[in-house]
mmCIF file of C-alpha atoms and ligand atoms in Angstrom:
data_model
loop_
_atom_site.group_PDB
_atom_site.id
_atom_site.type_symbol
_atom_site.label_atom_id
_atom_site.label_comp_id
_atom_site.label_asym_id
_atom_site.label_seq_id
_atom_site.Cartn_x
_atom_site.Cartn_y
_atom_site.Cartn_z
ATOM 1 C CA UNK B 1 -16.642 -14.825 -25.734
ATOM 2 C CA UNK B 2 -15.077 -16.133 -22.743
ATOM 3 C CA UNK B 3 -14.987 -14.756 -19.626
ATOM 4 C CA UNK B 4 -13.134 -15.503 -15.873
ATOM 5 C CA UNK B 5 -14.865 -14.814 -12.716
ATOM 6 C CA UNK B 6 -12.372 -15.296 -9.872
ATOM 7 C CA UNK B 7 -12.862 -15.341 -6.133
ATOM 8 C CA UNK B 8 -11.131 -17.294 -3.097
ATOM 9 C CA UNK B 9 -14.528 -18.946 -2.605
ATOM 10 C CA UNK B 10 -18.075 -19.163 -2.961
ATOM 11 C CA UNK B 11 -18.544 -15.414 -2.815
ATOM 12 C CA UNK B 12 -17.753 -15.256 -6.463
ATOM 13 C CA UNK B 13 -21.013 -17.003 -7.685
ATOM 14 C CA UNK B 14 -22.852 -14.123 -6.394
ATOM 15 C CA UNK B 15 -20.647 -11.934 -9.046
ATOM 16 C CA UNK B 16 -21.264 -14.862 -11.880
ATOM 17 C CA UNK B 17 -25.000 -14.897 -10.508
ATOM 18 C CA UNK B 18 -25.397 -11.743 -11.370
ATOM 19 C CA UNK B 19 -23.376 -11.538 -14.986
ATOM 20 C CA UNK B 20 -25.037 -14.171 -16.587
ATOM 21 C CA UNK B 21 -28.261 -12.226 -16.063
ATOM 22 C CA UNK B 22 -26.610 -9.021 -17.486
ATOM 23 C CA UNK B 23 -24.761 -10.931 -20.298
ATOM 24 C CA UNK B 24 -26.319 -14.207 -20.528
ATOM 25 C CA UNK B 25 -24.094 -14.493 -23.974
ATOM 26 C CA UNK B 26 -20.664 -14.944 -22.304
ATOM 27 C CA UNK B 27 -19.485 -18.369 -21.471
ATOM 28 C CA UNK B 28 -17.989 -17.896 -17.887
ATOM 29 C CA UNK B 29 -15.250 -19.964 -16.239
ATOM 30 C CA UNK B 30 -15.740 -19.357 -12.308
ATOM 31 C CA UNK B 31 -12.489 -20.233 -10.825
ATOM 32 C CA UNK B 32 -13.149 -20.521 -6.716
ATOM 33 C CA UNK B 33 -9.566 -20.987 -4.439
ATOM 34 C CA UNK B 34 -10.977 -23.345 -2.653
ATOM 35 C CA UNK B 35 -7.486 -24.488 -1.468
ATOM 36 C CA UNK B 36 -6.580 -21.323 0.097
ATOM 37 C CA UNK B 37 -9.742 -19.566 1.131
ATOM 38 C CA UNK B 38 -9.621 -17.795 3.213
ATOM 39 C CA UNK B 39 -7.709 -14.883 1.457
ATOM 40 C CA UNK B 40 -8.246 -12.510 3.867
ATOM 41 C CA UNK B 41 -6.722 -12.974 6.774
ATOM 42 C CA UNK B 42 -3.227 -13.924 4.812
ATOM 43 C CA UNK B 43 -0.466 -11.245 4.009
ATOM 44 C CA UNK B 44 -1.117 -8.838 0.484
ATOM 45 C CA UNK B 45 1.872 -10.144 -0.695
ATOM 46 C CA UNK B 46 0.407 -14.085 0.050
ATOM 47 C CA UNK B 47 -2.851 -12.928 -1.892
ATOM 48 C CA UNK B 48 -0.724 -11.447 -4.841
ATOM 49 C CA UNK B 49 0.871 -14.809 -5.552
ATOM 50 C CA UNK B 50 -2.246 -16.813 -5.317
ATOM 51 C CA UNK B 51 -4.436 -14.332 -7.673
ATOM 52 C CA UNK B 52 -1.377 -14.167 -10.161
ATOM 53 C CA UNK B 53 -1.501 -17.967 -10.579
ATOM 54 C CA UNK B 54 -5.659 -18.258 -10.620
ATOM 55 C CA UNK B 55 -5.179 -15.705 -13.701
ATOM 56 C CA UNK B 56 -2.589 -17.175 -15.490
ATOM 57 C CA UNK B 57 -4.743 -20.099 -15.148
ATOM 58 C CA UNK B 58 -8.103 -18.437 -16.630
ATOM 59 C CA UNK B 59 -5.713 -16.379 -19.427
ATOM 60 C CA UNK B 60 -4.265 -20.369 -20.566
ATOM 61 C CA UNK B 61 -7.970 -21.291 -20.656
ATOM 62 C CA UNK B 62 -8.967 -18.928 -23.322
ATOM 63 C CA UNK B 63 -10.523 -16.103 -21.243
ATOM 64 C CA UNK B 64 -10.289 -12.651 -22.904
ATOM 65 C CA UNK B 65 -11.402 -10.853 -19.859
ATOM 66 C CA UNK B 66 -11.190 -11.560 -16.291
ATOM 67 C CA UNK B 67 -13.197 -10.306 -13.043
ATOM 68 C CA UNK B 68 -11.833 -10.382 -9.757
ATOM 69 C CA UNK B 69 -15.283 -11.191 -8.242
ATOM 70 C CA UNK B 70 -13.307 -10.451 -5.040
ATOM 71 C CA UNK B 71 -12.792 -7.426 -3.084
ATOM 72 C CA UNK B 72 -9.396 -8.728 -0.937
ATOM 73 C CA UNK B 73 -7.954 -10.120 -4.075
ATOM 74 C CA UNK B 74 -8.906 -6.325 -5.724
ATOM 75 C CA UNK B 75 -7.262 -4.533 -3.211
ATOM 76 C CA UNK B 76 -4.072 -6.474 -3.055
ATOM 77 C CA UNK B 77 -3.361 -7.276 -6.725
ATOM 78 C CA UNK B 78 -4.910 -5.389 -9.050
ATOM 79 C CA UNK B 79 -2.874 -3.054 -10.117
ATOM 80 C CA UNK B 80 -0.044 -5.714 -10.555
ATOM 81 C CA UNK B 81 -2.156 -7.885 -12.507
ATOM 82 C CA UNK B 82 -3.245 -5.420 -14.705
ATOM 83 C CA UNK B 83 0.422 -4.446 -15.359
ATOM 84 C CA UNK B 84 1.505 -8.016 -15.672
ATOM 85 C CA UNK B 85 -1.539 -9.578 -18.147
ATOM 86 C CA UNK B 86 -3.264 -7.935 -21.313
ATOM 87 C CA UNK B 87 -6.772 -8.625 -21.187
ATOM 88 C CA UNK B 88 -9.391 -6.649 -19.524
ATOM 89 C CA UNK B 89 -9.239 -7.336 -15.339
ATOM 90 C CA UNK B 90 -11.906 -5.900 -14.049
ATOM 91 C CA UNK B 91 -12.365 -5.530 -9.798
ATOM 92 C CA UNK B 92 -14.545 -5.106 -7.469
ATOM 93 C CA UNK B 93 -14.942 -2.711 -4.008
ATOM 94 C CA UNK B 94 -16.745 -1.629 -1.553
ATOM 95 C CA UNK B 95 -20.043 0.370 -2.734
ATOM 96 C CA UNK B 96 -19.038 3.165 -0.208
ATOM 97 C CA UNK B 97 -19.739 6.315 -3.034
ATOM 98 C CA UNK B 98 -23.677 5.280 -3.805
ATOM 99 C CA UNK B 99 -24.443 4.639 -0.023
ATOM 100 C CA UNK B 100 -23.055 7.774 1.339
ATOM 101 C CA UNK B 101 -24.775 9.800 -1.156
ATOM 102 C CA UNK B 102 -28.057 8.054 0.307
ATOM 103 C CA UNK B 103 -27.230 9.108 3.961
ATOM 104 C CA UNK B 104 -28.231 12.739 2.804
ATOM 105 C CA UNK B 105 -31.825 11.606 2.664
ATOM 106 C CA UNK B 106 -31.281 9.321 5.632
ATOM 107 C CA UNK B 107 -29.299 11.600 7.865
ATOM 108 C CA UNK B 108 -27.641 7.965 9.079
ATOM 109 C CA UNK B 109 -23.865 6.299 9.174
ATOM 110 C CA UNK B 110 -22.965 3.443 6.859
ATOM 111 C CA UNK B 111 -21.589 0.456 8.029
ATOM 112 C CA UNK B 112 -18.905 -1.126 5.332
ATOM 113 C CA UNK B 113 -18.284 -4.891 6.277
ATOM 114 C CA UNK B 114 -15.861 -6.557 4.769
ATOM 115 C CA UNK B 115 -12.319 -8.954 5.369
ATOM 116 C CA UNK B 116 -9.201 -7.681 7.616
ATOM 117 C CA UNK B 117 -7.322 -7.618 4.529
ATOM 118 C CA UNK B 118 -9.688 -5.311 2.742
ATOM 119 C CA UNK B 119 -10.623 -3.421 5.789
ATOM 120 C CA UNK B 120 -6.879 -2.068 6.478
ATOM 121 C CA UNK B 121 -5.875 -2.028 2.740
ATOM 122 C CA UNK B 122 -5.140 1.713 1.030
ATOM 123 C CA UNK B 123 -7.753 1.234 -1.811
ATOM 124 C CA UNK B 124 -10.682 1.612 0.876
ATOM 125 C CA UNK B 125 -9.043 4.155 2.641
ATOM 126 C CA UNK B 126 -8.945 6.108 -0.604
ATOM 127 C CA UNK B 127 -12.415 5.784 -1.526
ATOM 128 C CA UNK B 128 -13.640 6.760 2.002
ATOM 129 C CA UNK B 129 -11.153 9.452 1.947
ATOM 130 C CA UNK B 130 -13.136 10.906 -1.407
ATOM 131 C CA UNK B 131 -16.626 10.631 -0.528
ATOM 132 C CA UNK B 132 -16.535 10.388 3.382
ATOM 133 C CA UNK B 133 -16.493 13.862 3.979
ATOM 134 C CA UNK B 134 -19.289 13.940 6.950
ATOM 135 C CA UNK B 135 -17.445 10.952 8.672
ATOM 136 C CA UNK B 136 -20.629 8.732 8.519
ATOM 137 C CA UNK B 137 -18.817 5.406 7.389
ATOM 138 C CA UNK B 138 -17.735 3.107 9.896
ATOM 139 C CA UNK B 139 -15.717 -0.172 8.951
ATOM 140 C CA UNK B 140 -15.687 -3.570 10.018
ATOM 141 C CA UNK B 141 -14.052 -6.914 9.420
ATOM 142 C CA UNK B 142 -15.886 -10.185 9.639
ATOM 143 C CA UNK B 143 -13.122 -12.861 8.705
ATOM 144 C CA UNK B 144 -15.234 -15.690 10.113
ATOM 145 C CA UNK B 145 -18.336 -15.212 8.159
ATOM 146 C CA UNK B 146 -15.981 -16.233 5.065
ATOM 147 C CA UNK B 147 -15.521 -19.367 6.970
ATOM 148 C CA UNK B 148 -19.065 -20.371 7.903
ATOM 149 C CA UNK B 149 -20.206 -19.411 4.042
ATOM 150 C CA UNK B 150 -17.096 -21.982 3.007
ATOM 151 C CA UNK B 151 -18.749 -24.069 5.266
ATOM 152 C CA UNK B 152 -22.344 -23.740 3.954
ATOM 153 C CA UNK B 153 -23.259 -22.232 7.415
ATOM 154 C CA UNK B 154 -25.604 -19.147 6.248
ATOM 155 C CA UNK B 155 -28.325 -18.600 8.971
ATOM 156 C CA UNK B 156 -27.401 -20.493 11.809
ATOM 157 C CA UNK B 157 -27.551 -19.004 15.409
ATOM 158 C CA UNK B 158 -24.075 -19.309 15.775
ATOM 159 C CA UNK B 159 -23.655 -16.576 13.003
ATOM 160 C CA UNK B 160 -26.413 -14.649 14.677
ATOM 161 C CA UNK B 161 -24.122 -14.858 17.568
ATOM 162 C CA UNK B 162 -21.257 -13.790 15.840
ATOM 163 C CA UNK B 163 -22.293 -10.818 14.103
ATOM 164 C CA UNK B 164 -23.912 -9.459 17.399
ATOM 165 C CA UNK B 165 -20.621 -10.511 19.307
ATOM 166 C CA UNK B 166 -18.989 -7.732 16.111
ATOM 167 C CA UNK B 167 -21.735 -5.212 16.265
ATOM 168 C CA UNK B 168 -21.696 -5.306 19.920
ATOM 169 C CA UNK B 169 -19.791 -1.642 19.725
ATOM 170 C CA UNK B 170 -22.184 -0.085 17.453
ATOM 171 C CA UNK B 171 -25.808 1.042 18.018
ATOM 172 C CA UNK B 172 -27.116 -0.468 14.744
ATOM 173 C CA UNK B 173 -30.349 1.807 14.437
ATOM 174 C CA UNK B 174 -27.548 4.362 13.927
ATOM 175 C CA UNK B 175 -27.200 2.502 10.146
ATOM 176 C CA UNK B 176 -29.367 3.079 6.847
ATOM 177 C CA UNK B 177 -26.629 1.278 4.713
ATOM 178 C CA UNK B 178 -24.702 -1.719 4.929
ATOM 179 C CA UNK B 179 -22.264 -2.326 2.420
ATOM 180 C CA UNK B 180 -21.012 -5.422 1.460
ATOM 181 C CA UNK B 181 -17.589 -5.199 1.022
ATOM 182 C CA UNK B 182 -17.078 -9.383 0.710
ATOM 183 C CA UNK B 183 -18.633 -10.929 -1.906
ATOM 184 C CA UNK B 184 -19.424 -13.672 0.315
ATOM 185 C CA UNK B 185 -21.303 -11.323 2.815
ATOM 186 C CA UNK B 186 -24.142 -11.862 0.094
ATOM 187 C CA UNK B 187 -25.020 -14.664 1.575
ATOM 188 C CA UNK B 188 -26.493 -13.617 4.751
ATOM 189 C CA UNK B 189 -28.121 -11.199 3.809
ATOM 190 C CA UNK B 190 -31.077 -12.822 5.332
ATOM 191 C CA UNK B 191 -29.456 -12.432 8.866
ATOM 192 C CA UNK B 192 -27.899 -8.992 8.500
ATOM 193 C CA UNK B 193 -31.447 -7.724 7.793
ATOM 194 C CA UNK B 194 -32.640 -9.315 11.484
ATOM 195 C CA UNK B 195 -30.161 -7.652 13.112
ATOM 196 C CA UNK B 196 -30.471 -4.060 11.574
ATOM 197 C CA UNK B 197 -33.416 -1.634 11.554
ATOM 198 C CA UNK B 198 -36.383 -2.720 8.981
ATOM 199 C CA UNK B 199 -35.582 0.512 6.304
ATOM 200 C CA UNK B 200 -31.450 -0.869 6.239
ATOM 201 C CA UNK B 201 -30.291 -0.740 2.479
ATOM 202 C CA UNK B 202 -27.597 -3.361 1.318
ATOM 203 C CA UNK B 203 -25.729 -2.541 -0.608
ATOM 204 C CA UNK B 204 -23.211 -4.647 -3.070
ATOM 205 C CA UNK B 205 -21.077 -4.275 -5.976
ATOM 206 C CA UNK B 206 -22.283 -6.888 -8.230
ATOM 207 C CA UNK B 207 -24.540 -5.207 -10.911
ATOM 208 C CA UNK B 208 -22.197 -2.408 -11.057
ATOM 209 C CA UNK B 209 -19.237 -4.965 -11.491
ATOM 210 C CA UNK B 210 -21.469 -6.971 -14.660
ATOM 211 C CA UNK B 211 -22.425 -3.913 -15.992
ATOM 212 C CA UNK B 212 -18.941 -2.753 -16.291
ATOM 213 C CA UNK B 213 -17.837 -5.726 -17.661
ATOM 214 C CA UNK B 214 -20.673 -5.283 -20.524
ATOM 215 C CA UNK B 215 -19.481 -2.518 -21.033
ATOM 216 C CA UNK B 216 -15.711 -3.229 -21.238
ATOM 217 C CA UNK B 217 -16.500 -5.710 -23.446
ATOM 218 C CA UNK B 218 -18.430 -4.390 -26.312
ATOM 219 C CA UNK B 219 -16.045 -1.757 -25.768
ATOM 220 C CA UNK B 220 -12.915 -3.888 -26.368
ATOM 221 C CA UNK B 221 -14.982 -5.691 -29.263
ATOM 222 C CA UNK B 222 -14.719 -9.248 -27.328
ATOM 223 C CA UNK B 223 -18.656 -8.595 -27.217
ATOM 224 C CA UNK B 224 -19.704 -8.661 -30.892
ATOM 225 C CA UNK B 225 -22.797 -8.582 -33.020
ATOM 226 C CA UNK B 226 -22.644 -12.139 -33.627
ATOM 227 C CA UNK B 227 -23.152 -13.084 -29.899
ATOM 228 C CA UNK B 228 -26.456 -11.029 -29.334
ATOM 229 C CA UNK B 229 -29.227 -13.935 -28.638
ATOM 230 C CA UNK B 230 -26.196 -16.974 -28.135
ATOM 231 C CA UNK B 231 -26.962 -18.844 -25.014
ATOM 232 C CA UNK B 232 -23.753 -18.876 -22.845
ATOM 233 C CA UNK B 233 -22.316 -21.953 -20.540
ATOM 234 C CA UNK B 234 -20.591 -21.840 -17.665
ATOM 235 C CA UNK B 235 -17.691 -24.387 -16.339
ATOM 236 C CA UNK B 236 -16.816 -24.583 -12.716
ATOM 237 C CA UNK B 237 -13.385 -24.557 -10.803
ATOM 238 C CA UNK B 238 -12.316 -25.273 -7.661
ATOM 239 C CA UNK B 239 -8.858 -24.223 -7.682
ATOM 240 C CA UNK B 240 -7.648 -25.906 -10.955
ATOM 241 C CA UNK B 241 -9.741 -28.722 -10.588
ATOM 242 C CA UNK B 242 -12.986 -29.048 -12.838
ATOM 243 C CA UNK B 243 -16.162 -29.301 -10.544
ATOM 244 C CA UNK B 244 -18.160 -32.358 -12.931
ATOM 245 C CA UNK B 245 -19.444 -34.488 -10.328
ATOM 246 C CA UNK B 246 -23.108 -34.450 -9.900
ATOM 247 C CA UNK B 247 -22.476 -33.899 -6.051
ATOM 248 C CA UNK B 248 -20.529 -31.070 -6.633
ATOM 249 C CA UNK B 249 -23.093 -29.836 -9.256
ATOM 250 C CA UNK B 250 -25.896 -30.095 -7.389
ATOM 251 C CA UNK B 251 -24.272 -28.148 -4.599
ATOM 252 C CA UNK B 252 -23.345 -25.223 -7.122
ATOM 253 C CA UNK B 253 -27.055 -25.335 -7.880
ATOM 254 C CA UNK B 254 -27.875 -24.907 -4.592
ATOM 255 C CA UNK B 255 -25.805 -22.012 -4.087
ATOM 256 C CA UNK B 256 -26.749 -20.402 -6.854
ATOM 257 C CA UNK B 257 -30.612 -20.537 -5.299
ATOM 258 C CA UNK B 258 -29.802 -18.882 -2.220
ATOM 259 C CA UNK B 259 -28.285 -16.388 -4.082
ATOM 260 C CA UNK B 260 -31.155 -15.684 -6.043
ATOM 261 C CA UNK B 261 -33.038 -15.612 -2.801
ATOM 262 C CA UNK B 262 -30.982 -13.304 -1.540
ATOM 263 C CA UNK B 263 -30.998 -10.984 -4.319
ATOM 264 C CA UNK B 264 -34.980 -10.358 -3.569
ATOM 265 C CA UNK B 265 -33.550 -9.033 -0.531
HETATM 266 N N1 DGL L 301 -14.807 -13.074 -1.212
HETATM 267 C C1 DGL L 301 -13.670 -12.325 -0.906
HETATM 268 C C2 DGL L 301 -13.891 -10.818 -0.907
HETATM 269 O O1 DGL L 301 -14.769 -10.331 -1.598
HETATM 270 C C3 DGL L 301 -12.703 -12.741 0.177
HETATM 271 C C4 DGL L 301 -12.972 -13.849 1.077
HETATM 272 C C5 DGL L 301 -11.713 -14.410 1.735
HETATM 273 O O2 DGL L 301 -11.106 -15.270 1.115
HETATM 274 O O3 DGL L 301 -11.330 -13.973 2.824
HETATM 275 O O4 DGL L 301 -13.170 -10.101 -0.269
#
């Protein structure tokens, strides 16, 4: 059972972090764009092209499913790619459904954060058009924070200063959920909690995204009886290069700790 997680960056391992908890059977290829990150402050039509050929990469590898562990990539090209390839492609957006449903206990707005590309795209629009209908969600675009997470920048005080420079328009104790609408927003979670009030729910798309794609494939029978209790592998990309180096290992390990730090979150 192979599987592709795809994401212009980093921001995919917190998808991959996450699957090979739910399905620890599945050997995952994580295929990070390191070449062209970031994705979201290029054209849809850019984004299309460079998710079309990060597929067709993972498809030639074996994979019989595919997650776009990536919300700009989702918006732009999913519904091409899923016309264009086969297999299972399976997306990921914004959480806005589960935390406006929570703002009935809280009485308080949601804040969706995600990239510009994401942020203006139709596919958000949509979902805040269904579920939005007390006008409590507010979005906003961080394109930089994709930039200091490329750069392994997570908790400095010049992304403190950044996010207040964003949230400067917004009284944040107006906020009981955050959404994170960029997979690599999961890094900070750490400094979006000092900046918002103590109670502030995150909220992120990655258990619903691995249990989907559980789902999808015991479903599609890529899953079968003969995997339960298998121990999976995973092999690392950045762009089509092969991450082998102990270096660049070590660094994946280290990524994959703060993740699982900020998952306690
Ligand atoms: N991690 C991506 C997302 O979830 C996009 C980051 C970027 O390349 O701008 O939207």
């Amino acid at each position: 059972m192979k599987i592709g997680i795809f994401d212009s960056g980093i921001g995919g391992l917190s998808v991959l972090h996450q699957a090979m908890i739910t399905m620890p059977e599945a050997d995952y290829i994580f295929y990070a764009d390191v070449d062209n990150v970031p994705y979201g402050e290029k054209t849809r039509e850019e984004v299309r092209k460079l998710v079309d050929h990060a597929v067709g990469f993972l498809v030639d590898k074996g994979c019989q499913a595919i997650v776009l562990a990536c919300n700009t990539a989702t918006s732009a090209a999913i519904s091409y790619l899923r016309e264009k390839y086969k297999l299972p492609i399976i997306g990921i957006e914004p959480a806005v459904k589960p935390a406006v449903e929570h703002t009935s206990e809280t009485g308080r707005r949601v804040m969706v954060v995600s990239t510009p590309v994401t942020a203006k795209g139709e596919k958000l629009k949509r979902v805040i058009d269904k579920y939005d209908d007390k006008h409590v969600v507010d979005v906003v675009a961080l394109p930089k924070l994709v930039r200091f997470a490329q750069d392994d920048d997570f908790d400095s005080s010049d992304v403190t200063d950044y996010l207040k420079c964003e949230f400067a328009p917004y009284n944040l104790n107006d906020y009981s959920e955050l959404v994170l609408g960029c997979t690599h927003f999961n890094y900070f979670k750490d400094s979006f909690a000092k900046l918002f009030p103590d109670d502030l729910e995150m909220v992120d798309g990655n258990t619903g995204v691995s249990n989907n794609l559980k789902n999808t494939v015991m479903k599609k029978g890529i899953f079968t009886e003969k995997d339960k209790g298998k121990k999976g592998s995973v092999e690392y990309y950045y762009s089509d290069r092969k991450m082998e180096s102990e270096a660049e290992m070590k660094h994946i390990k280290k990524l994959h700790e703060r993740l699982e730090r900020m998952r306690q979150i």
